[in-house]
């Protein structure tokens, strides 16, 4: 079975226009009709234009070319080896029409790529000035081992002057060789003559490389950084970089600082960071913007870059951006006490109220139910395993029955048993438990941080292992909720004076016995995602009936309240 694993580089890279372009193609209209697309192996595996990426999307890898610093949103090229299945070989050439480079004594080829390596595929760029004799100028697979990949995107800049300078007919060929491997994305192909003076923003790092959502209480010191590169032909002796943080909603700049650049020889780079960290004033989405300036810059097209958004939320800590990349279960077997999850850094004192997880409907659970719960453990650092012997908190248990998880999967929120837990600054691990039945936990390729994801099983030599020890490089869709519980999921009251039966399961008809019938009661029923499904009221009665037969089988929370107390209890609708 093919393993879907890739290395993800956090720094956001971009496409460079390192001078004055005299040829460009962004594939907004597909592959140009004048280009040739040839399958040398006879297996009908050809290059194609796409806006949606690889055909296989349900994998823990990035199946798209990033739109940050590229024109991928309007189309790009893909050689999708994965979609070819178990063919023996793939050998496909995509070749440009003749490009006139006359009058250009220096010629650079520039493009964006993302090359994903499963085994031993090759991505070779060739140049010719007669369409007969070819020179290899780039190998996309260089430095990649099995189950690894380039940055997404990876900007390629190649001096092809030896073959192309002052030539009237120049051809560029993209040659892919593989056998049921991953894919190669290519976009924004240009030929250009570099300027004498040209500083470029080469890469930019998001506000925080660990998370996609950061609770406001924990976002006390966020940092940005960028790499500035001299892509001109001459050394530079000056220049500045303007570092800004922008509120994505209002587009207002909330932080800015100018950094003076050092002297840079052609091809050299400098990493720039502000002198002070950034503390967000409010929950919002923020992005970084870096602008480089130097006198006599011959190309303004590469002077500014924006990062992806990072959300500062009211309470949610996560590494996912709502997009599931696939699922991962432990499969540890009965009696193994399998635990899998990831850590979260607490920067200031906070209360953990609940944990949210994404479950996929890829397994059918037994009629007796499969329990799901999560535990919280202290962890010294990313290099040291969580402390399995010290359980700081346990969530409520969610019983998974056939039909509990809706088609396509859903988020489920489990409150901390007994109410919230007080967390002091430090690193904490949150993991879900799996004893026998596989639990299909959602995973994301949005963020990958070495040492952040761990798995436990009794059969492991040391009990614990990092995800990357098995070649896995992803994050679980597990979210820590600080300071408040999402709507519809409230901690259990200590003052319960009602009884619900049958308990815990019924085909849909439930009865509630009120110990104080003289009161007025409000009844609300929420699904596992915190959405209101039913509401009713009872006035001065000993017993009330709630009909939930219209609901699909699953776990629900019944909230019962009066003027003086509140109660929440879990019930299961099953067996209709």
Coordinates of N, CA, C and O in Angstrom, one line a residue, residues 4-8 10 59-62 209-213 317-329 340-344 356-359 411 429-432 440-455 466-468 471-480:
X4 N 1.4 7.9 2.0 CA 1.3 9.3 1.6 C 1.9 10.2 2.6 O 1.3 10.6 3.6
X5 N 3.2 10.4 2.4 CA 4.0 11.2 3.4 C 4.8 12.2 2.7 O 5.4 11.9 1.7
X6 N 4.9 13.4 3.2 CA 5.7 14.5 2.6 C 6.3 15.4 3.6 O 5.8 15.6 4.7
X7 N 7.4 16.0 3.3 CA 8.1 17.0 4.1 C 7.5 18.3 3.7 O 7.5 18.7 2.5
X8 N 7.0 19.1 4.7 CA 6.4 20.4 4.4 C 7.3 21.5 5.0 O 7.7 21.4 6.2
X10 N 7.8 25.3 6.2 CA 6.9 26.3 6.6 C 7.1 27.6 5.9 O 6.1 28.3 5.7
X59 N -5.3 12.7 1.0 CA -4.0 12.2 1.5 C -3.4 13.2 2.4 O -3.7 14.4 2.3
X60 N -2.5 12.8 3.3 CA -1.8 13.8 4.2 C -0.7 14.5 3.5 O 0.4 14.6 4.0
X61 N -0.9 15.0 2.3 CA 0.1 15.8 1.5 C -0.6 16.9 0.9 O -1.8 16.9 0.8
X62 N 0.1 17.9 0.4 CA -0.5 19.0 -0.3 C -0.8 18.6 -1.7 O 0.1 18.5 -2.5
X209 N 4.8 29.8 13.3 CA 4.9 28.7 12.4 C 4.4 27.4 13.0 O 4.4 26.3 12.4
X210 N 3.8 27.5 14.2 CA 3.3 26.3 14.9 C 1.8 26.1 14.7 O 1.3 24.9 14.7
X211 N 1.1 27.2 14.5 CA -0.4 27.0 14.6 C -1.1 27.9 13.5 O -0.5 28.9 13.0
X212 N -2.3 27.5 13.2 CA -3.1 28.3 12.2 C -4.1 29.2 13.0 O -4.5 30.2 12.5
X213 N -4.4 28.7 14.2 CA -5.3 29.6 15.1 C -4.6 29.6 16.5 O -4.1 28.6 17.0
X317 N -7.1 26.9 19.8 CA -5.7 26.7 19.4 C -5.7 25.5 18.5 O -6.2 24.4 18.8
X318 N -5.2 25.7 17.3 CA -5.2 24.6 16.3 C -4.1 24.7 15.3 O -3.5 25.8 15.1
X319 N -3.8 23.6 14.6 CA -2.8 23.5 13.5 C -3.5 23.3 12.2 O -2.9 23.2 11.2
X320 N -4.8 23.2 12.2 CA -5.5 22.9 10.9 C -6.3 24.2 10.5 O -6.5 25.1 11.3
X321 N -6.5 24.3 9.2 CA -7.3 25.4 8.6 C -8.6 25.0 8.1 O -9.1 25.5 7.1
X322 N -9.3 24.0 8.8 CA -10.6 23.5 8.5 C -10.5 22.5 7.3 O -11.6 21.9 6.9
X323 N -9.4 22.3 6.6 CA -9.3 21.5 5.5 C -8.7 20.1 5.9 O -7.5 20.1 6.3
X324 N -9.4 19.0 5.8 CA -8.9 17.7 6.1 C -8.1 17.2 4.9 O -8.5 17.3 3.8
X325 N -6.9 16.8 5.2 CA -6.0 16.2 4.2 C -6.1 14.7 4.1 O -5.6 14.1 3.2
X326 N -6.7 14.1 5.2 CA -6.8 12.6 5.2 C -7.1 12.2 6.6 O -7.5 13.0 7.5
X327 N -7.0 10.9 6.9 CA -7.3 10.4 8.2 C -6.1 9.5 8.6 O -5.4 9.0 7.8
X328 N -6.0 9.3 9.9 CA -5.0 8.5 10.5 C -5.5 7.8 11.8 O -5.9 8.6 12.7
X329 N -5.5 6.5 11.8 CA -5.8 5.8 13.0 C -4.6 5.1 13.6 O -3.6 4.9 12.8
X340 N -2.7 9.0 20.5 CA -2.1 9.8 19.5 C -2.6 11.2 19.6 O -3.8 11.4 19.9
X341 N -1.7 12.2 19.4 CA -2.1 13.5 19.5 C -1.0 14.5 19.3 O 0.1 14.1 18.7
X342 N -1.1 15.7 19.8 CA 0.0 16.7 19.6 C 0.0 17.6 20.8 O -0.9 17.6 21.6
X343 N 1.1 18.4 20.8 CA 1.3 19.3 22.0 C 0.9 20.7 21.6 O 0.8 21.1 20.5
X344 N 0.7 21.5 22.7 CA 0.3 22.9 22.6 C 1.1 23.7 23.6 O 1.2 23.2 24.8
X356 N -11.7 19.8 20.8 CA -12.5 19.6 19.6 C -11.7 18.7 18.7 O -10.5 19.0 18.5
X357 N -12.3 17.7 18.1 CA -11.6 16.8 17.1 C -12.4 16.6 15.9 O -13.7 16.8 15.9
X358 N -11.8 16.3 14.8 CA -12.5 16.0 13.5 C -12.4 14.5 13.3 O -11.3 14.0 13.3
X359 N -13.5 13.9 13.1 CA -13.6 12.5 12.8 C -14.2 12.3 11.4 O -15.1 12.9 11.0
X411 N -16.7 17.8 13.1 CA -16.0 18.2 14.3 C -16.9 17.8 15.5 O -18.1 18.0 15.5
X429 N 0.5 18.0 26.2 CA 0.1 17.1 25.1 C -1.3 16.7 25.3 O -1.8 16.4 26.4
X430 N -2.1 16.7 24.2 CA -3.5 16.3 24.2 C -3.6 15.2 23.2 O -3.3 15.3 22.0
X431 N -4.1 14.0 23.6 CA -4.1 12.8 22.8 C -5.4 12.1 22.9 O -6.0 12.0 24.0
X432 N -5.9 11.4 21.8 CA -7.0 10.6 21.9 C -6.6 9.1 22.1 O -5.6 8.7 21.7
X440 N -11.0 7.0 13.2 CA -10.5 7.7 12.0 C -10.3 9.2 12.3 O -11.2 10.0 12.0
X441 N -9.2 9.6 12.9 CA -9.0 11.0 13.3 C -8.5 11.8 12.1 O -7.7 11.3 11.3
X442 N -9.1 13.0 11.8 CA -8.7 13.8 10.7 C -7.3 14.3 10.9 O -6.8 14.6 12.0
X443 N -6.5 14.4 9.8 CA -5.2 15.0 9.8 C -5.1 16.1 8.8 O -5.9 16.2 7.9
X444 N -4.1 17.0 9.0 CA -4.0 18.1 8.1 C -2.5 18.3 7.7 O -1.6 18.0 8.5
X445 N -2.4 18.8 6.5 CA -1.1 19.2 6.0 C -0.8 20.6 6.2 O 0.2 21.1 5.7
X446 N -1.7 21.4 6.8 CA -1.6 22.8 7.0 C -0.3 23.2 7.7 O 0.4 24.1 7.4
X447 N 0.0 22.4 8.7 CA 1.2 22.7 9.6 C 1.9 21.4 9.9 O 1.2 20.4 10.2
X448 N 3.2 21.4 9.9 CA 4.0 20.3 10.4 C 5.1 20.9 11.2 O 5.9 21.7 10.7
X449 N 5.3 20.4 12.4 CA 6.3 20.8 13.3 C 7.0 19.6 13.9 O 6.3 18.8 14.5
X450 N 8.3 19.4 13.7 CA 9.0 18.3 14.2 C 8.8 18.2 15.7 O 8.9 19.2 16.4
X451 N 8.5 17.0 16.2 CA 8.3 16.8 17.7 C 7.0 17.2 18.2 O 6.8 17.1 19.5
X452 N 6.1 17.7 17.4 CA 4.8 18.1 17.9 C 3.8 17.0 18.0 O 2.8 17.1 18.8
X453 N 3.9 16.0 17.2 CA 2.9 14.9 17.1 C 3.5 13.6 17.6 O 4.6 13.2 17.1
X454 N 2.8 13.0 18.6 CA 3.4 11.8 19.2 C 2.3 10.7 19.2 O 1.1 10.9 19.2
X455 N 2.8 9.4 19.3 CA 1.9 8.3 19.4 C 2.5 7.4 20.5 O 3.7 7.2 20.7
X466 N 7.7 9.7 18.1 CA 7.2 10.8 17.3 C 6.6 10.3 16.0 O 7.0 9.3 15.4
X467 N 5.7 11.1 15.4 CA 5.1 10.7 14.2 C 6.1 10.6 13.1 O 6.1 9.7 12.2
X468 N 7.2 11.5 13.1 CA 8.2 11.4 12.0 C 9.1 10.2 12.2 O 9.8 9.8 11.2
X471 N 7.8 8.2 9.6 CA 7.8 8.9 8.3 C 6.6 9.8 8.2 O 6.4 10.4 7.2
X472 N 5.7 9.8 9.2 CA 4.5 10.7 9.1 C 4.9 12.2 9.4 O 5.6 12.4 10.4
X473 N 4.4 13.1 8.6 CA 4.7 14.5 8.8 C 3.4 15.3 8.6 O 3.2 15.8 7.5
X474 N 2.6 15.3 9.6 CA 1.3 16.0 9.5 C 0.9 16.4 11.0 O 1.7 16.2 11.9
X475 N -0.2 17.0 11.1 CA -0.8 17.3 12.4 C -2.2 16.8 12.5 O -2.9 16.7 11.5
X476 N -2.6 16.4 13.7 CA -4.0 15.9 13.9 C -4.9 17.1 14.0 O -4.5 18.2 14.4
X477 N -6.1 16.9 13.5 CA -7.1 18.0 13.7 C -7.8 17.9 15.1 O -8.9 17.6 15.3
X478 N -6.9 18.3 16.0 CA -7.3 18.3 17.4 C -7.1 19.8 17.9 O -6.0 20.4 17.7
X479 N -8.1 20.3 18.5 CA -8.1 21.7 18.9 C -8.3 21.9 20.4 O -9.2 21.2 21.0
X480 N -7.5 22.7 21.0 CA -7.6 23.0 22.4 C -8.5 24.3 22.5 O -8.2 25.3 21.9

